[in-house]
Short mmCIF file of N, CA and C in Angstrom, two decimals:
data_model
loop_
_atom_site.label_atom_id
_atom_site.label_comp_id
_atom_site.label_asym_id
_atom_site.label_seq_id
_atom_site.Cartn_x
_atom_site.Cartn_y
_atom_site.Cartn_z
N UNK A 27 -13.77 6.23 -9.67
CA UNK A 27 -13.98 4.81 -9.43
C UNK A 27 -12.65 4.07 -9.57
N UNK A 28 -12.45 3.03 -8.78
CA UNK A 28 -11.22 2.24 -8.90
C UNK A 28 -11.22 1.45 -10.21
N UNK A 29 -10.03 1.12 -10.71
CA UNK A 29 -9.96 0.33 -11.94
C UNK A 29 -10.59 -1.06 -11.76
N UNK A 30 -11.15 -1.56 -12.83
CA UNK A 30 -11.81 -2.88 -12.80
C UNK A 30 -10.82 -3.99 -12.45
N UNK A 31 -9.54 -3.80 -12.79
CA UNK A 31 -8.55 -4.85 -12.52
C UNK A 31 -8.39 -5.13 -11.03
N UNK A 32 -8.81 -4.21 -10.19
CA UNK A 32 -8.70 -4.41 -8.74
C UNK A 32 -9.59 -5.55 -8.26
N UNK A 33 -10.71 -5.77 -8.94
CA UNK A 33 -11.64 -6.82 -8.49
C UNK A 33 -11.01 -8.21 -8.52
N UNK A 34 -9.96 -8.38 -9.30
CA UNK A 34 -9.26 -9.66 -9.34
C UNK A 34 -8.67 -10.03 -7.98
N UNK A 35 -8.42 -9.03 -7.14
CA UNK A 35 -7.72 -9.24 -5.87
C UNK A 35 -8.65 -9.25 -4.66
N UNK A 36 -9.95 -9.20 -4.90
CA UNK A 36 -10.94 -9.25 -3.82
C UNK A 36 -11.88 -10.42 -4.04
N UNK A 37 -12.55 -10.83 -2.95
CA UNK A 37 -13.56 -11.88 -3.05
C UNK A 37 -14.67 -11.40 -3.98
N UNK A 38 -15.30 -12.26 -4.72
CA UNK A 38 -15.16 -13.71 -4.80
C UNK A 38 -14.05 -14.16 -5.74
N UNK A 39 -13.46 -13.24 -6.49
CA UNK A 39 -12.43 -13.61 -7.46
C UNK A 39 -11.15 -14.10 -6.79
N UNK A 40 -10.88 -13.64 -5.59
CA UNK A 40 -9.65 -13.99 -4.90
C UNK A 40 -9.99 -14.31 -3.45
N UNK A 41 -10.00 -15.56 -3.12
CA UNK A 41 -10.41 -15.99 -1.77
C UNK A 41 -9.48 -15.46 -0.68
N UNK A 42 -8.21 -15.27 -1.02
CA UNK A 42 -7.22 -14.84 -0.01
C UNK A 42 -7.17 -13.31 0.13
N UNK A 43 -7.86 -12.59 -0.71
CA UNK A 43 -7.84 -11.12 -0.68
C UNK A 43 -6.41 -10.58 -0.64
N UNK A 44 -5.67 -10.96 -1.63
CA UNK A 44 -4.24 -10.64 -1.71
C UNK A 44 -4.00 -9.13 -1.63
N UNK A 45 -4.87 -8.35 -2.25
CA UNK A 45 -4.68 -6.89 -2.23
C UNK A 45 -4.68 -6.36 -0.80
N UNK A 46 -5.67 -6.76 -0.03
CA UNK A 46 -5.75 -6.30 1.36
C UNK A 46 -4.52 -6.69 2.16
N UNK A 47 -4.10 -7.92 2.01
CA UNK A 47 -2.92 -8.38 2.75
C UNK A 47 -1.66 -7.63 2.32
N UNK A 48 -1.58 -7.28 1.05
CA UNK A 48 -0.44 -6.49 0.57
C UNK A 48 -0.48 -5.11 1.22
N UNK A 49 -1.65 -4.50 1.30
CA UNK A 49 -1.79 -3.19 1.93
C UNK A 49 -1.40 -3.25 3.41
N UNK A 50 -1.84 -4.30 4.10
CA UNK A 50 -1.49 -4.44 5.51
C UNK A 50 0.02 -4.59 5.69
N UNK A 51 0.66 -5.36 4.80
CA UNK A 51 2.13 -5.52 4.88
C UNK A 51 2.82 -4.18 4.63
N UNK A 52 2.35 -3.43 3.64
CA UNK A 52 2.95 -2.13 3.35
C UNK A 52 2.88 -1.21 4.57
N UNK A 53 1.74 -1.19 5.22
CA UNK A 53 1.60 -0.35 6.42
C UNK A 53 2.60 -0.77 7.49
N UNK A 54 2.69 -2.08 7.73
CA UNK A 54 3.62 -2.60 8.74
C UNK A 54 5.06 -2.26 8.37
N UNK A 55 5.40 -2.42 7.10
CA UNK A 55 6.77 -2.15 6.65
C UNK A 55 7.13 -0.67 6.82
N UNK A 56 6.21 0.21 6.47
CA UNK A 56 6.50 1.64 6.61
C UNK A 56 6.59 2.04 8.09
N UNK A 57 5.73 1.46 8.92
CA UNK A 57 5.81 1.74 10.35
C UNK A 57 7.14 1.25 10.93
N UNK A 58 7.57 0.06 10.51
CA UNK A 58 8.82 -0.49 11.02
C UNK A 58 10.01 0.37 10.60
N UNK A 59 10.04 0.79 9.34
CA UNK A 59 11.14 1.64 8.87
C UNK A 59 11.18 2.92 9.69
N UNK A 60 10.03 3.51 9.90
CA UNK A 60 9.96 4.75 10.67
C UNK A 60 10.45 4.55 12.10
N UNK A 61 10.01 3.48 12.74
CA UNK A 61 10.43 3.21 14.12
C UNK A 61 11.93 2.94 14.21
N UNK A 62 12.44 2.13 13.30
CA UNK A 62 13.87 1.82 13.32
C UNK A 62 14.72 3.04 12.96
N UNK A 63 14.18 3.92 12.14
CA UNK A 63 14.88 5.17 11.83
C UNK A 63 15.01 6.01 13.09
N UNK A 64 13.93 6.08 13.88
CA UNK A 64 13.96 6.83 15.14
C UNK A 64 15.01 6.27 16.10
N UNK A 65 15.20 4.94 16.04
CA UNK A 65 16.18 4.29 16.92
C UNK A 65 17.57 4.26 16.30
N UNK A 66 17.68 4.76 15.07
CA UNK A 66 18.95 4.73 14.33
C UNK A 66 19.46 3.30 14.16
N UNK A 67 18.54 2.37 13.99
CA UNK A 67 18.87 0.96 13.82
C UNK A 67 18.92 0.66 12.32
N UNK A 68 20.08 0.92 11.73
CA UNK A 68 20.25 0.82 10.27
C UNK A 68 20.01 -0.61 9.76
N UNK A 69 20.59 -1.65 10.39
CA UNK A 69 20.36 -3.00 9.86
C UNK A 69 18.87 -3.40 9.82
N UNK A 70 18.15 -3.08 10.88
CA UNK A 70 16.72 -3.42 10.91
C UNK A 70 15.96 -2.59 9.88
N UNK A 71 16.33 -1.33 9.76
CA UNK A 71 15.69 -0.46 8.79
C UNK A 71 15.88 -0.99 7.37
N UNK A 72 17.08 -1.42 7.05
CA UNK A 72 17.39 -1.96 5.72
C UNK A 72 16.60 -3.23 5.43
N UNK A 73 16.42 -4.05 6.44
CA UNK A 73 15.63 -5.28 6.30
C UNK A 73 14.20 -4.95 5.89
N UNK A 74 13.61 -3.96 6.55
CA UNK A 74 12.23 -3.58 6.26
C UNK A 74 12.11 -2.82 4.95
N UNK A 75 13.13 -2.08 4.58
CA UNK A 75 13.12 -1.39 3.28
C UNK A 75 13.08 -2.41 2.16
N UNK A 76 13.82 -3.49 2.32
CA UNK A 76 13.82 -4.56 1.31
C UNK A 76 12.41 -5.14 1.15
N UNK A 77 11.73 -5.36 2.26
CA UNK A 77 10.36 -5.88 2.21
C UNK A 77 9.41 -4.86 1.56
N UNK A 78 9.58 -3.60 1.94
CA UNK A 78 8.74 -2.54 1.38
C UNK A 78 8.91 -2.46 -0.14
N UNK A 79 10.14 -2.55 -0.58
CA UNK A 79 10.41 -2.48 -2.02
C UNK A 79 9.65 -3.57 -2.77
N UNK A 80 9.67 -4.76 -2.25
CA UNK A 80 8.99 -5.90 -2.88
C UNK A 80 7.48 -5.65 -2.96
N UNK A 81 6.88 -5.27 -1.85
CA UNK A 81 5.43 -5.09 -1.81
C UNK A 81 4.97 -3.82 -2.53
N UNK A 82 5.71 -2.74 -2.42
CA UNK A 82 5.33 -1.49 -3.08
C UNK A 82 5.32 -1.68 -4.60
N UNK A 83 6.30 -2.41 -5.10
CA UNK A 83 6.36 -2.65 -6.55
C UNK A 83 5.25 -3.59 -7.03
N UNK A 84 4.69 -4.37 -6.12
CA UNK A 84 3.57 -5.26 -6.49
C UNK A 84 2.33 -4.47 -6.88
N UNK A 85 2.19 -3.25 -6.37
CA UNK A 85 0.99 -2.47 -6.64
C UNK A 85 0.76 -2.33 -8.14
N UNK A 86 1.79 -1.90 -8.87
CA UNK A 86 1.64 -1.71 -10.31
C UNK A 86 1.49 -3.03 -11.05
N UNK A 87 2.05 -4.10 -10.51
CA UNK A 87 1.88 -5.41 -11.13
C UNK A 87 0.43 -5.89 -10.98
N UNK A 88 -0.13 -5.65 -9.82
CA UNK A 88 -1.48 -6.13 -9.53
C UNK A 88 -2.55 -5.25 -10.20
N UNK A 89 -2.34 -3.95 -10.18
CA UNK A 89 -3.29 -3.00 -10.78
C UNK A 89 -2.49 -2.07 -11.69
N UNK A 90 -2.28 -2.48 -12.94
CA UNK A 90 -1.44 -1.71 -13.86
C UNK A 90 -1.89 -0.25 -14.05
N UNK A 91 -3.18 -0.01 -13.90
CA UNK A 91 -3.69 1.36 -14.06
C UNK A 91 -3.12 2.32 -13.01
N UNK A 92 -2.64 1.78 -11.92
CA UNK A 92 -2.11 2.62 -10.85
C UNK A 92 -0.60 2.79 -10.92
N UNK A 93 -0.01 2.38 -12.01
CA UNK A 93 1.44 2.52 -12.17
C UNK A 93 1.87 3.98 -12.01
N UNK A 94 1.05 4.89 -12.50
CA UNK A 94 1.39 6.32 -12.41
C UNK A 94 1.11 6.90 -11.02
N UNK A 95 0.36 6.18 -10.22
CA UNK A 95 0.01 6.66 -8.88
C UNK A 95 1.17 6.49 -7.89
N UNK A 96 2.01 5.51 -8.16
CA UNK A 96 3.10 5.22 -7.22
C UNK A 96 4.41 5.80 -7.74
N UNK A 97 5.40 5.82 -6.88
CA UNK A 97 6.71 6.39 -7.25
C UNK A 97 7.82 5.42 -6.88
N UNK A 98 7.99 4.36 -7.70
CA UNK A 98 9.03 3.37 -7.39
C UNK A 98 10.44 3.94 -7.41
N UNK A 99 10.64 5.08 -8.06
CA UNK A 99 11.97 5.70 -8.09
C UNK A 99 12.43 6.12 -6.70
N UNK A 100 11.49 6.26 -5.77
CA UNK A 100 11.85 6.65 -4.40
C UNK A 100 12.50 5.52 -3.62
N UNK A 101 12.25 4.28 -4.02
CA UNK A 101 12.79 3.13 -3.28
C UNK A 101 14.31 3.04 -3.34
N UNK A 102 14.94 3.19 -4.51
CA UNK A 102 16.41 3.18 -4.52
C UNK A 102 16.99 4.34 -3.69
N UNK A 103 16.30 5.48 -3.71
CA UNK A 103 16.75 6.61 -2.90
C UNK A 103 16.66 6.27 -1.42
N UNK A 104 15.56 5.63 -1.04
CA UNK A 104 15.38 5.22 0.36
C UNK A 104 16.50 4.28 0.78
N UNK A 105 16.82 3.31 -0.07
CA UNK A 105 17.91 2.37 0.23
C UNK A 105 19.25 3.09 0.32
N UNK A 106 19.50 4.01 -0.61
CA UNK A 106 20.76 4.74 -0.62
C UNK A 106 20.93 5.54 0.67
N UNK A 107 19.88 6.25 1.08
CA UNK A 107 19.97 7.04 2.31
C UNK A 107 20.15 6.15 3.53
N UNK A 108 19.51 4.98 3.53
CA UNK A 108 19.69 4.04 4.64
C UNK A 108 21.13 3.53 4.67
N UNK A 109 21.68 3.20 3.51
CA UNK A 109 23.07 2.73 3.44
C UNK A 109 24.05 3.79 3.93
N UNK A 110 23.73 5.05 3.70
CA UNK A 110 24.59 6.15 4.14
C UNK A 110 24.34 6.51 5.61
N UNK A 111 23.27 5.95 6.18
CA UNK A 111 22.92 6.29 7.55
C UNK A 111 22.31 7.67 7.68
N UNK A 112 21.77 8.20 6.59
CA UNK A 112 21.17 9.53 6.57
C UNK A 112 19.69 9.41 6.98
N UNK A 113 19.47 9.39 8.28
CA UNK A 113 18.14 9.16 8.84
C UNK A 113 17.15 10.25 8.43
N UNK A 114 17.59 11.49 8.40
CA UNK A 114 16.71 12.59 8.01
C UNK A 114 16.15 12.36 6.60
N UNK A 115 17.01 12.00 5.69
CA UNK A 115 16.55 11.76 4.31
C UNK A 115 15.74 10.47 4.19
N UNK A 116 16.06 9.48 5.00
CA UNK A 116 15.24 8.26 5.02
C UNK A 116 13.82 8.64 5.41
N UNK A 117 13.66 9.39 6.49
CA UNK A 117 12.32 9.73 6.95
C UNK A 117 11.60 10.64 5.95
N UNK A 118 12.30 11.55 5.33
CA UNK A 118 11.67 12.42 4.32
C UNK A 118 11.23 11.63 3.10
N UNK A 119 12.07 10.70 2.66
CA UNK A 119 11.72 9.88 1.50
C UNK A 119 10.56 8.96 1.85
N UNK A 120 10.57 8.41 3.04
CA UNK A 120 9.45 7.57 3.48
C UNK A 120 8.16 8.39 3.53
N UNK A 121 8.25 9.64 3.94
CA UNK A 121 7.07 10.52 3.94
C UNK A 121 6.53 10.71 2.52
N UNK A 122 7.42 10.83 1.54
CA UNK A 122 6.98 10.98 0.15
C UNK A 122 6.28 9.72 -0.34
N UNK A 123 6.81 8.57 0.05
CA UNK A 123 6.16 7.30 -0.31
C UNK A 123 4.79 7.22 0.36
N UNK A 124 4.75 7.59 1.63
CA UNK A 124 3.49 7.58 2.37
C UNK A 124 2.46 8.50 1.72
N UNK A 125 2.91 9.63 1.19
CA UNK A 125 1.99 10.54 0.49
C UNK A 125 1.34 9.87 -0.70
N UNK A 126 2.10 9.05 -1.43
CA UNK A 126 1.49 8.36 -2.58
C UNK A 126 0.40 7.41 -2.10
N UNK A 127 0.63 6.77 -0.97
CA UNK A 127 -0.39 5.88 -0.40
C UNK A 127 -1.61 6.68 0.04
N UNK A 128 -1.36 7.76 0.77
CA UNK A 128 -2.46 8.57 1.28
C UNK A 128 -3.30 9.17 0.16
N UNK A 129 -2.64 9.65 -0.90
CA UNK A 129 -3.36 10.22 -2.04
C UNK A 129 -4.28 9.18 -2.67
N UNK A 130 -3.76 7.99 -2.87
CA UNK A 130 -4.54 6.93 -3.49
C UNK A 130 -5.70 6.52 -2.57
N UNK A 131 -5.42 6.39 -1.28
CA UNK A 131 -6.47 6.00 -0.34
C UNK A 131 -7.57 7.06 -0.28
N UNK A 132 -7.17 8.31 -0.28
CA UNK A 132 -8.15 9.38 -0.22
C UNK A 132 -9.06 9.36 -1.46
N UNK A 133 -8.47 9.07 -2.59
CA UNK A 133 -9.21 9.07 -3.85
C UNK A 133 -10.09 7.82 -4.01
N UNK A 134 -9.59 6.66 -3.61
CA UNK A 134 -10.25 5.40 -3.96
C UNK A 134 -10.80 4.58 -2.80
N UNK A 135 -10.27 4.73 -1.61
CA UNK A 135 -10.65 3.83 -0.51
C UNK A 135 -12.15 3.78 -0.22
N UNK A 136 -12.86 4.91 -0.21
CA UNK A 136 -14.31 4.80 0.04
C UNK A 136 -15.03 3.94 -1.00
N UNK A 137 -14.65 4.10 -2.26
CA UNK A 137 -15.27 3.31 -3.33
C UNK A 137 -14.92 1.83 -3.19
N UNK A 138 -13.64 1.57 -2.93
CA UNK A 138 -13.18 0.18 -2.80
C UNK A 138 -13.90 -0.50 -1.64
N UNK A 139 -14.03 0.20 -0.53
CA UNK A 139 -14.72 -0.36 0.63
C UNK A 139 -16.18 -0.66 0.29
N UNK A 140 -16.83 0.29 -0.37
CA UNK A 140 -18.24 0.10 -0.72
C UNK A 140 -18.43 -1.05 -1.71
N UNK A 141 -17.54 -1.15 -2.67
CA UNK A 141 -17.69 -2.15 -3.74
C UNK A 141 -17.25 -3.54 -3.29
N UNK A 142 -16.11 -3.64 -2.64
CA UNK A 142 -15.49 -4.95 -2.39
C UNK A 142 -15.54 -5.44 -0.96
N UNK A 143 -15.79 -4.55 0.00
CA UNK A 143 -15.68 -4.97 1.40
C UNK A 143 -16.98 -4.84 2.17
N UNK A 144 -18.02 -4.40 1.52
CA UNK A 144 -19.32 -4.26 2.17
C UNK A 144 -20.20 -5.45 1.80
N UNK A 145 -21.15 -5.78 2.66
CA UNK A 145 -22.02 -6.92 2.34
C UNK A 145 -22.89 -6.62 1.12
N UNK A 146 -23.27 -7.68 0.44
CA UNK A 146 -24.17 -7.54 -0.70
C UNK A 146 -25.61 -7.43 -0.23
N UNK A 147 -26.36 -6.63 -0.91
CA UNK A 147 -27.77 -6.45 -0.55
C UNK A 147 -28.70 -6.93 -1.66
N UNK A 148 -28.18 -7.73 -2.57
CA UNK A 148 -28.96 -8.22 -3.70
C UNK A 148 -30.15 -9.06 -3.28
N UNK A 149 -30.02 -9.79 -2.19
CA UNK A 149 -31.08 -10.72 -1.77
C UNK A 149 -32.14 -10.09 -0.88
N UNK A 150 -31.99 -8.84 -0.55
CA UNK A 150 -32.95 -8.18 0.33
C UNK A 150 -34.18 -7.77 -0.48
N UNK A 151 -35.32 -8.15 0.04
CA UNK A 151 -36.60 -7.82 -0.62
C UNK A 151 -37.41 -6.94 0.33
N UNK A 152 -37.96 -5.87 -0.19
CA UNK A 152 -38.80 -4.98 0.59
C UNK A 152 -40.26 -5.25 0.27
N UNK A 153 -41.08 -5.22 1.30
CA UNK A 153 -42.52 -5.42 1.11
C UNK A 153 -43.19 -4.07 0.87
N UNK A 154 -44.14 -4.07 -0.04
CA UNK A 154 -44.95 -2.87 -0.26
C UNK A 154 -46.05 -2.83 0.78
N UNK A 155 -46.38 -1.64 1.26
CA UNK A 155 -47.47 -1.51 2.24
C UNK A 155 -48.80 -1.41 1.53
#
């Protein structure tokens, strides 16, 4: 089951659903880094790495129980490889970051969807025959 602290970031506790928007930004940032790496566009890649660093680090701030699930130590490595223009290592490091996301999603996403993103059925009444 996902940690209880996650409910703070979903409706009704959070009208803006900050957690979901953070996840969407992370996906976009990782896709952009990957695409710019393929194009060898270092300046654009560095711009998106900076955004990724900000949002990836928010995960542990928002849900402290998941601090061990993520690997923030990979972000300085990602920046270092981008600064060196080492595209192969950028993509490999990004793959490792993506694995942390995939592992967490595989473990928790079905529960999170059922708990926080599905309609409530509390008001449904069944008639006895």
